[in-house]
Short mmCIF file of C-alpha atoms in Angstrom, two decimals:
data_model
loop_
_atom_site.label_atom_id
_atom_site.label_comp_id
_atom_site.label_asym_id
_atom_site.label_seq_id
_atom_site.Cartn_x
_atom_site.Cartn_y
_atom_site.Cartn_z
CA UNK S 1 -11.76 -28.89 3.18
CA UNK S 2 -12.34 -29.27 6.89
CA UNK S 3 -13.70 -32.56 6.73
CA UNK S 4 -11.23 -34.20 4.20
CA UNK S 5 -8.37 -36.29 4.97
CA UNK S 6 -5.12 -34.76 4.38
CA UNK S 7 -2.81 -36.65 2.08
CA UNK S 8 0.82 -37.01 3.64
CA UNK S 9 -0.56 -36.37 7.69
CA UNK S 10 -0.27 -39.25 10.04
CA UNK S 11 -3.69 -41.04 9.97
CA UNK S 12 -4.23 -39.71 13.85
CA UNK S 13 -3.64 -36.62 12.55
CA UNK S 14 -5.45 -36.22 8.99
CA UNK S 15 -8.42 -34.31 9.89
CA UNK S 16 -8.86 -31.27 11.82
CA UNK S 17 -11.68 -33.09 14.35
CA UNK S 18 -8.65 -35.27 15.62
CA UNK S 19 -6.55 -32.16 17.00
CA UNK S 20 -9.73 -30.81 18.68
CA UNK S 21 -11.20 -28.29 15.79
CA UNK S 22 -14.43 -29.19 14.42
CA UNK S 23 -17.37 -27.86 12.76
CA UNK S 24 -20.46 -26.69 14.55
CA UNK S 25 -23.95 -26.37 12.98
CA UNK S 26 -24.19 -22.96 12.00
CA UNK S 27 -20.79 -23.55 10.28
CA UNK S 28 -18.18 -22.10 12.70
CA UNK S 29 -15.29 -23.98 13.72
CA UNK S 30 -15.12 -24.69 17.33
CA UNK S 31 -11.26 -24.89 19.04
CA UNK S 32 -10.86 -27.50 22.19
CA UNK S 33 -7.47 -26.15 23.00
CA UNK S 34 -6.50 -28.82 24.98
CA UNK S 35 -6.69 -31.60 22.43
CA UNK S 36 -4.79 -29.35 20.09
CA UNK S 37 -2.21 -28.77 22.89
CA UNK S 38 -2.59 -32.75 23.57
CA UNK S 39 -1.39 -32.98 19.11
CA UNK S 40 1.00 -30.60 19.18
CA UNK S 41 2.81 -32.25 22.16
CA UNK S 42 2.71 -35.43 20.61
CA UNK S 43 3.44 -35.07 17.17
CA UNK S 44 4.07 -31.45 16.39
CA UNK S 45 5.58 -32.37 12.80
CA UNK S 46 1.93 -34.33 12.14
CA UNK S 47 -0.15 -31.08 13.40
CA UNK S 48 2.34 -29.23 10.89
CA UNK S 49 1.66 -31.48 8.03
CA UNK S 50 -2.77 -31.11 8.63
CA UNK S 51 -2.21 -27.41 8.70
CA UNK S 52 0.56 -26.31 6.16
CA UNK S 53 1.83 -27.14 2.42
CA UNK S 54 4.83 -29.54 3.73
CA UNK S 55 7.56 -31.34 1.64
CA UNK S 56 9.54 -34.14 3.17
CA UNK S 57 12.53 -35.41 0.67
CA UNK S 58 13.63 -39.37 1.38
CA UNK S 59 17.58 -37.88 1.17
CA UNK S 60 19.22 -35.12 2.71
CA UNK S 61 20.92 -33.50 -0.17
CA UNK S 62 17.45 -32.34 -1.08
CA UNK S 63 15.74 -29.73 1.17
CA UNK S 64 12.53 -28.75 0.09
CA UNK S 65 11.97 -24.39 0.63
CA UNK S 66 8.70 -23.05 -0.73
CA UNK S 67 5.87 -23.84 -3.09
CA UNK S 68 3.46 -21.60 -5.07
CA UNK S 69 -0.80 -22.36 -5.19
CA UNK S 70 0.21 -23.98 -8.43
CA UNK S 71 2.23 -26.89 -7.20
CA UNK S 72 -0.53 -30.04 -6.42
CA UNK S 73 0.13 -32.69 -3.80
CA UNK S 74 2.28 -35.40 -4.70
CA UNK S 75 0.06 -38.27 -2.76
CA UNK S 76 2.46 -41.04 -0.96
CA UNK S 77 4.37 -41.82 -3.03
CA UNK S 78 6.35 -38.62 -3.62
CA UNK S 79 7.77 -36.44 -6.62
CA UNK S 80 11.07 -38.25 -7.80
CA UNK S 81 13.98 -35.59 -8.09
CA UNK S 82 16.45 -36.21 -10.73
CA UNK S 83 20.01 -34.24 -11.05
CA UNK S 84 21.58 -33.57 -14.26
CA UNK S 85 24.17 -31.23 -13.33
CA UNK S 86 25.14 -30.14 -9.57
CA UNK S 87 25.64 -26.62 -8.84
CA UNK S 88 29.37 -25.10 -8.47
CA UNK S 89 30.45 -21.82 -7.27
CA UNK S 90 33.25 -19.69 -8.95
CA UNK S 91 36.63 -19.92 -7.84
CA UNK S 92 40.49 -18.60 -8.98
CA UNK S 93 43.03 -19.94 -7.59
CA UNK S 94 46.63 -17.91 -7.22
CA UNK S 95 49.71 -19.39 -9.64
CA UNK S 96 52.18 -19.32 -6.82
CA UNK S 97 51.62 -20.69 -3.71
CA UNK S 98 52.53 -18.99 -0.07
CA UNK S 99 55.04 -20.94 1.91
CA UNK S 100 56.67 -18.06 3.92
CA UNK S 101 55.45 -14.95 5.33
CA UNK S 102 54.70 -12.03 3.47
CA UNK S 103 57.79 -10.39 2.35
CA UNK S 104 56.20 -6.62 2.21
CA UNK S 105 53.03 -5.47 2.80
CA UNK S 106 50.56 -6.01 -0.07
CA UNK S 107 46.80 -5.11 -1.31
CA UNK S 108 44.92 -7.67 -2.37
CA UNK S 109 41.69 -5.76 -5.28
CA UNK S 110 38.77 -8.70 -4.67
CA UNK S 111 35.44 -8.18 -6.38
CA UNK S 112 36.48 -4.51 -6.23
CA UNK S 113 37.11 -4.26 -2.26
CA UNK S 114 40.80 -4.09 -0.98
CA UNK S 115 42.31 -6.03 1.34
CA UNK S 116 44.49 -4.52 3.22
CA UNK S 117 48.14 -7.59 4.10
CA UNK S 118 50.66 -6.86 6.31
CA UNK S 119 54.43 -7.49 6.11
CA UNK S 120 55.20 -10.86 8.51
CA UNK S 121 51.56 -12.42 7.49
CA UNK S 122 51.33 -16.38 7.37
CA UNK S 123 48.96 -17.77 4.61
CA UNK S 124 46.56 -18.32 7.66
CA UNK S 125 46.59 -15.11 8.64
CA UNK S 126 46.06 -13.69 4.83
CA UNK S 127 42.92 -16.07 4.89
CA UNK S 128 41.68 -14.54 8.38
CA UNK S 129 41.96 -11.08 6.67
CA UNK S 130 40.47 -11.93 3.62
CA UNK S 131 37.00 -13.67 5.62
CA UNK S 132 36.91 -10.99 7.60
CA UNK S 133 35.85 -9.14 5.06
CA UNK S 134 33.49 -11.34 3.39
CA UNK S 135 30.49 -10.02 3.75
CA UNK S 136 31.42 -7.55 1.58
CA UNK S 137 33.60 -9.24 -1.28
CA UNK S 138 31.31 -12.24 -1.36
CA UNK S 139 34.43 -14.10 -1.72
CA UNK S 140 35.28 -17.01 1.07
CA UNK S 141 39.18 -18.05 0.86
CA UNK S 142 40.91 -21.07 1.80
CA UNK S 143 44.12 -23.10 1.01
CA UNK S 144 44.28 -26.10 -1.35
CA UNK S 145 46.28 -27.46 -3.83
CA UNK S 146 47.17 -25.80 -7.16
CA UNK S 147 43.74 -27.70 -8.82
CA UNK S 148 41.86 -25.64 -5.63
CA UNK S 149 41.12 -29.05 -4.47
CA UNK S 150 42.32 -30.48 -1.10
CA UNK S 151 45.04 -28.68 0.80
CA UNK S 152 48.38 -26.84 0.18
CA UNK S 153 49.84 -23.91 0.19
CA UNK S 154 48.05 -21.67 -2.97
CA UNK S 155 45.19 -19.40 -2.12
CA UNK S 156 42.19 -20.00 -3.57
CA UNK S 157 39.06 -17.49 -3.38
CA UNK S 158 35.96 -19.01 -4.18
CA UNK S 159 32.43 -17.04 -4.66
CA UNK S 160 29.99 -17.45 -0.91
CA UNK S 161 26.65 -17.95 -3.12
CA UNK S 162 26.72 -20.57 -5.58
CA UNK S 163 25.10 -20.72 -9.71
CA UNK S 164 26.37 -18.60 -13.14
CA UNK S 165 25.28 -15.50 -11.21
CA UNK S 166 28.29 -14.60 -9.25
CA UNK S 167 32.26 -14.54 -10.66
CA UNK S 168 35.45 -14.22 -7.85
CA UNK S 169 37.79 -11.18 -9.44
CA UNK S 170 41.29 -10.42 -7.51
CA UNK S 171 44.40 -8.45 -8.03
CA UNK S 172 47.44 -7.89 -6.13
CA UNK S 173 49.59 -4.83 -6.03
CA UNK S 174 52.63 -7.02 -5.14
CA UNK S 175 54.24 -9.08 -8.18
CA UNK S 176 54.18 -12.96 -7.79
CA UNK S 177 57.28 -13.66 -9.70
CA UNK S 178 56.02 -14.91 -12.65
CA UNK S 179 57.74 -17.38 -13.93
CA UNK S 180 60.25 -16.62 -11.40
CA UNK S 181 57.68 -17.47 -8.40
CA UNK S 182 58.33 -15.45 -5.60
CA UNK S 183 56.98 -17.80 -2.09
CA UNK S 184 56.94 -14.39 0.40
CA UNK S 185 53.18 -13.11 -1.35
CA UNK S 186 49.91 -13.92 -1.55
CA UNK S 187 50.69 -15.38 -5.17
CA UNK S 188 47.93 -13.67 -6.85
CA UNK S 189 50.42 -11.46 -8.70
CA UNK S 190 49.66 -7.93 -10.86
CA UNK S 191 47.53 -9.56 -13.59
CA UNK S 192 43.96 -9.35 -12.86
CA UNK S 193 42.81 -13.10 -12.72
CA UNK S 194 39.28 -14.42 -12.47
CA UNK S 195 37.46 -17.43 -12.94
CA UNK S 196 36.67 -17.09 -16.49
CA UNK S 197 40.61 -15.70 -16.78
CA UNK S 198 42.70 -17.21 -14.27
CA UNK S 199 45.85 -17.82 -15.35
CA UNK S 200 47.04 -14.39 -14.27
CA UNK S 201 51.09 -13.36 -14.06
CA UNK S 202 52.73 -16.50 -13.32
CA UNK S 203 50.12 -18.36 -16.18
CA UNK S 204 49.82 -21.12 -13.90
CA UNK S 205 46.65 -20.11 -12.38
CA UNK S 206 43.32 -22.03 -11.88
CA UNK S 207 39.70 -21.44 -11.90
CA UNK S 208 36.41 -22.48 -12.93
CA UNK S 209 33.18 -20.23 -13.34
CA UNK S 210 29.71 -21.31 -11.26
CA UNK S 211 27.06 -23.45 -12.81
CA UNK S 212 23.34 -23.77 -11.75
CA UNK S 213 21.70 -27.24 -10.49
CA UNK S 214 19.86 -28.53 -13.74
CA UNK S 215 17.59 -31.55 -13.80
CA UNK S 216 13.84 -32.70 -13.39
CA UNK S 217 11.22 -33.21 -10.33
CA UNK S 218 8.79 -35.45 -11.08
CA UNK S 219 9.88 -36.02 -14.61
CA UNK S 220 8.84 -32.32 -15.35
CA UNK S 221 11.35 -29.16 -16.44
CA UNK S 222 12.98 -27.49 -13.94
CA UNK S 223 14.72 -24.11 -13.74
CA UNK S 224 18.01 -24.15 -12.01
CA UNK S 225 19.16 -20.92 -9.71
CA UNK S 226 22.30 -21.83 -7.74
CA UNK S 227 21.24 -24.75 -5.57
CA UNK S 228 17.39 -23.88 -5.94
CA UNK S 229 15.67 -25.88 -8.50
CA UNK S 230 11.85 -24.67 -9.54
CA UNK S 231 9.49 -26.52 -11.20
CA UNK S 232 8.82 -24.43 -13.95
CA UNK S 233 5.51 -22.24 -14.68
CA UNK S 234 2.80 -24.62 -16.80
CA UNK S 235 4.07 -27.94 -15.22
CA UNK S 236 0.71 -30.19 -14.51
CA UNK S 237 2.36 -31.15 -10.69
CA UNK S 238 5.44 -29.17 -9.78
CA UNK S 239 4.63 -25.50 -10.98
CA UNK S 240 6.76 -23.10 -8.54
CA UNK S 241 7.67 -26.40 -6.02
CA UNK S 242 11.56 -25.40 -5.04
CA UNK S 243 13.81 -27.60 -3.55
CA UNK S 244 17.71 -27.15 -3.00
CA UNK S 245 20.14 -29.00 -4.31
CA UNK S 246 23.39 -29.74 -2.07
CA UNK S 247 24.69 -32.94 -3.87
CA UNK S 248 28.14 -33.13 -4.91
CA UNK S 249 27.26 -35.66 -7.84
CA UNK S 250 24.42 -35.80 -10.12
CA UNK S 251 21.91 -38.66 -10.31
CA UNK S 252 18.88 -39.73 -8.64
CA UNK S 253 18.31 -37.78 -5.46
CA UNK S 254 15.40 -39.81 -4.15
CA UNK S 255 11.87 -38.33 -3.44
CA UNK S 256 9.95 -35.87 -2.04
CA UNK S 257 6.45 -36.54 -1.12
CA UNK S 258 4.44 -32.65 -1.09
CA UNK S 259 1.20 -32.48 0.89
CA UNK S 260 -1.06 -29.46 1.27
CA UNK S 261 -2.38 -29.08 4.80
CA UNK S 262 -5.86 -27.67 5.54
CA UNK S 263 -4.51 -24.15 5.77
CA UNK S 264 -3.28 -24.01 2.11
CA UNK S 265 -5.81 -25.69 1.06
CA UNK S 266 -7.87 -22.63 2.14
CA UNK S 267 -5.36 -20.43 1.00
CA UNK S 268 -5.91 -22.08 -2.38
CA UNK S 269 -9.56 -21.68 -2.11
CA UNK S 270 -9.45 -18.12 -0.83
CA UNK S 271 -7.28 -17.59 -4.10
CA UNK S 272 -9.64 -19.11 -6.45
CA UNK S 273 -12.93 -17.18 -4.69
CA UNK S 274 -10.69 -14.06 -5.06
CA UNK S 275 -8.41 -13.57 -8.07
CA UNK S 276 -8.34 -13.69 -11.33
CA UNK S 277 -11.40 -12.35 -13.67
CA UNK S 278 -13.53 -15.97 -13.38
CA UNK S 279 -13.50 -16.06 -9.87
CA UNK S 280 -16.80 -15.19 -7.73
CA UNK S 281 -15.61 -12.48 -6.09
CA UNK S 282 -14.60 -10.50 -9.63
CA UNK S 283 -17.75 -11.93 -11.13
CA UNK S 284 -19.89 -10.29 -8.15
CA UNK S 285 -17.97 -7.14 -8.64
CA UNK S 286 -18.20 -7.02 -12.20
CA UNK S 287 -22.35 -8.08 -11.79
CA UNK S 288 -22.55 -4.64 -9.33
CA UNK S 289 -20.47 -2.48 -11.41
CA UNK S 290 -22.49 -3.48 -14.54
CA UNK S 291 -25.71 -2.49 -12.26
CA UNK S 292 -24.01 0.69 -10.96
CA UNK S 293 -23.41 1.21 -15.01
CA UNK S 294 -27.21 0.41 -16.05
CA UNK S 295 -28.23 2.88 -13.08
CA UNK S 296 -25.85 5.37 -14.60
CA UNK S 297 -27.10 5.09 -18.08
CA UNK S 298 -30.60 5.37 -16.91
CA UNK S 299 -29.75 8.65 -14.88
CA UNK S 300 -28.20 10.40 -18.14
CA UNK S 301 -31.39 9.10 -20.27
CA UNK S 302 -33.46 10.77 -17.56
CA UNK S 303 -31.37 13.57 -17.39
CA UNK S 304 -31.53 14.31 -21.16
CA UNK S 305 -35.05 13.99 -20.85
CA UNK S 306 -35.72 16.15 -18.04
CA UNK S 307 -33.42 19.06 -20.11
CA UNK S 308 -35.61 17.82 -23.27
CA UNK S 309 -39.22 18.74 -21.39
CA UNK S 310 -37.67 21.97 -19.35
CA UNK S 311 -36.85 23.20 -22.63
CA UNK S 312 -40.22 22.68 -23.77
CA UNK S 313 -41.37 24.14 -20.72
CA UNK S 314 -39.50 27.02 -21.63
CA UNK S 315 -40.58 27.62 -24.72
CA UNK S 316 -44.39 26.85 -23.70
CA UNK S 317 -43.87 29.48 -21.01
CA UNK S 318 -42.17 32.22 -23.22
CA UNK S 319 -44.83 31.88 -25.58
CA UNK S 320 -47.66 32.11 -23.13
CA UNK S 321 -45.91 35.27 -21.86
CA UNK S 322 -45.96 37.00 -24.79
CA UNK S 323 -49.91 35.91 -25.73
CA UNK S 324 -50.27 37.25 -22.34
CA UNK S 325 -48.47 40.64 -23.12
CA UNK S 326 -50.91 40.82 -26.36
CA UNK S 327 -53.99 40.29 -24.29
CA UNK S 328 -52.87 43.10 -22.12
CA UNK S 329 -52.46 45.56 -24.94
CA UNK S 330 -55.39 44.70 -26.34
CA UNK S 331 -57.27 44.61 -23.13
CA UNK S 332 -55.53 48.54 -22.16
CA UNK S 333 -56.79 49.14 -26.26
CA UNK S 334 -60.28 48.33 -25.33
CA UNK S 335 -60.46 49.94 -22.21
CA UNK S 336 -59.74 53.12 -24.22
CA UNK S 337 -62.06 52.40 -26.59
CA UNK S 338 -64.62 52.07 -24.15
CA UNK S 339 -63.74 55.00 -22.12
CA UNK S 340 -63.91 57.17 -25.40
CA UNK S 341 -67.07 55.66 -26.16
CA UNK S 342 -68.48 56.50 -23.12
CA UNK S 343 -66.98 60.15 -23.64
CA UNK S 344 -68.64 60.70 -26.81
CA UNK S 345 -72.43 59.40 -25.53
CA UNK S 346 -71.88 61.70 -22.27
CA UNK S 347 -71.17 64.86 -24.80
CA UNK S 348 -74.06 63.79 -27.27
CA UNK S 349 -76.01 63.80 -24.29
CA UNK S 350 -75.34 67.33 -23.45
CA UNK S 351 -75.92 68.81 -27.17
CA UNK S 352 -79.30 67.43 -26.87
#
C-alpha cells in the first residue's frame, strides 16, 4: 500500500515518497514535514486524492458524498452515471390566488404547525411568515402560477427535503370562496388539501407528491433516496458509492472517476485484518480461545481425576484406620492375656 501508485492522484503526487513520507528499514514511516507542507501548498486537492477515497464527477449536477469499503476504484476512466427519473419534492398549491391583502386575520394548519396571518398582510408578507417558520413545518413557500410553476399570485408550499418520504399538508381557518373565489386570503380555503389531495374548497387546486432519483452508476442498480443515489449492496464496483442527484432532466449525467487514497486503502486493510470470522485477527482469537478451551478441558479431566484418587485415598485411609483399631484391640487383648498369664505362674509359684 505505501509503495503503490494511487489510481486517480496526479502522477507528482501518486505515492506517499513524493509528499515527503517514506518507509524506513525497520518498517516505520518517516514524515519530512516540509515536503508535505511543500504538496499541500501546491496541490492540496492531489495530497487529498493520495490520502483519501475521492470522487470527482465530469458535471456538476452530480456531487459525489460518501462511499462504503465495498465500493472499488473506478481507474481513469470513471463510473458513468445514468438518470432515469429526477427527484421532485411535494408541493400543493392554493385554488385561489392572493391579489389583495388579507381581508381578516387567518390561521394557516401546515404539516400540523399553525401559522399565525394577520389582517392587512400582502402575499409577500404571508410567505415571510410562513419561512419563518420553516424549520419546523418543513414546508418552504413561494408564489407561482396556478400549475406552481413560474410566478403569480397563488401560494404554493412545497416540501424543504426532496424524495416519496415527505408530503406538504395545509389548512386554512378562513374560507377561500370556493367557487366564488374570494382574492383578500391566503386561498388555501377550509378543505384540507395536500399533494396527494389538492384540489381542496375551490377544486381548482394543484399538487404533485415527491419522487426519488432512480437510475444506474456504472451500469449497476441503484437505490434512489431523495437526491442520493446508492449503489446497491452486492454490486461488483459501486456497492454503497452515493452520489446526489440535482438535475432537472433525466439522461446521461456524465462520469465520476472514484479513487481510493492510501488512507482507505489501509482502512480497507485494517477492515479485512479485523472483521468478519475469516479475517486474521478472529482466526488468532478463535486459535487462543480454542487453546484457552483445550487448557480448560484438561483442568476438569485433572480435576475429576484428582476427586477420583482422593476418594480412593479416602477409602484406603478409612480402611487402614479401622485394621488399625483391630490391631489395637487385639494388641490391649493380648496384653491381658499376658498379664493373666503371668498372674497365674506368680500364684503357682507360691503354692509350691
Amino acid at each position: 500500500v505505501v509503495g503503490t501508485p494511487v489510481p486517480g492522484a496526479p502522477a507528482a503526487m501518486s505515492i506517499l515518497s513524493q509528499v515527503g513520507i517514506t518507509m524506513q528499514g525497520d518498517g516505520r514511516l518517516e514524515l519530512d514535514g516540509a515536503e508535505l507542507l511543500r504538496a499541500l501548498q501546491s496541490d492540496p486537492s492531489g495530497v487529498a486524492k493520495l490520502f483519501a477515497a475521492v470522487g470527482e464527477p465530469s458535471q456538476s449536477s452530480v456531487r459525489y458524498v460518501s462511499s462504503t469499503k465495498e465500493t472499488r476504484s473506478s481507474g481513469p476512466a470513471g463510473y458513468a452515471v445514468s438518470i432515469s427519473q429526477v427527484a421532485t419534492r411535494s408541493r400543493v398549491t392554493a385554488g385561489v390566488a392572493q391579489t389583495e391583502v388579507l381581508a381578516l386575520g387567518e390561521t394557516l394548519t401546515i404539516n400540523g404547525h399553525d401559522v399565525t396571518l394577520t389582517a392587512g398582510m400582502t402575499q409577500e408578507q404571508v410567505i415571510a411568515a410562513i419561512n419563518a417558520v420553516s424549520s419546523r413545518t418543513g414546508v418552504i413557500a413561494r408564489a407561482t402560477g396556478a400549475d406552481g410553476t413560474g410566478s403569480g399570485h397563488y401560494l404554493t408550499l412545497e416540501c424543504a427535503q426532496y424524495g416519496s418520504a415527505y408530503s406538504v399538508s395545509v389548512v386554512s381557518n378562513r374560507s377561500n370562496g370556493g367557487t366564488t373565489p374570494s382574492t383578500g386570503c391566503s386561498g388555501i380555503g377550509t378543505l384540507l388539501v395536500s399533494d396527494s389531495q389538492p384540489a381542496g374548497e375551490a377544486g381548482s387546486g394543484t399538487g404533485q407528491t415527491g419522487v426519488n432519483v432512480a437510475g444506474t452508476i456504472n451500469g449497476e442498480a441503484a437505490t434512489g433516496s431523495g437526491q442520493m443515489l446508492t449503489g446497491a449492496a452486492g454490486n461488483p464496483n459501486t456497492a454503497g458509492l452515493v452520489l446526489q442527484i440535482t438535475a432537472t432532466t433525466p439522461g446521461d449525467q456524465g462520469v465520476v472517476v472514484f479513487s481510493r487514497g492510501v488512507a482507505s486503502q489501509l482502512d480497507q486493510l485494517i477492515e479485512r485484518f479485523t472483521s468478519g470470522t475469516e479475517s486474521a485477527v478472529e482466526r488468532a482469537r478463535a486459535a487462543v480461545q480454542d487453546e484457552i478451551e483445550d487448557v480448560t478441558e484438561d483442568m476438569k479431566r485433572a480435576e475429576e481425576r484428582l476427586a477420583v484418587l482422593q476418594e480412593r485415598l479416602r477409602a484406603q485411609f478409612n480402611r487402614m484406620e479401622s485394621l488399625l483399631s483391630q490391631l489395637q484391640s487385639q494388641s490391649a487383648s493380648l496384653s491381658q492375656q499376658i498379664a493373666s498369664l503371668s498372674t497365674l505362674g506368680k500364684a503357682q509359684k507360691c503354692g509350691k
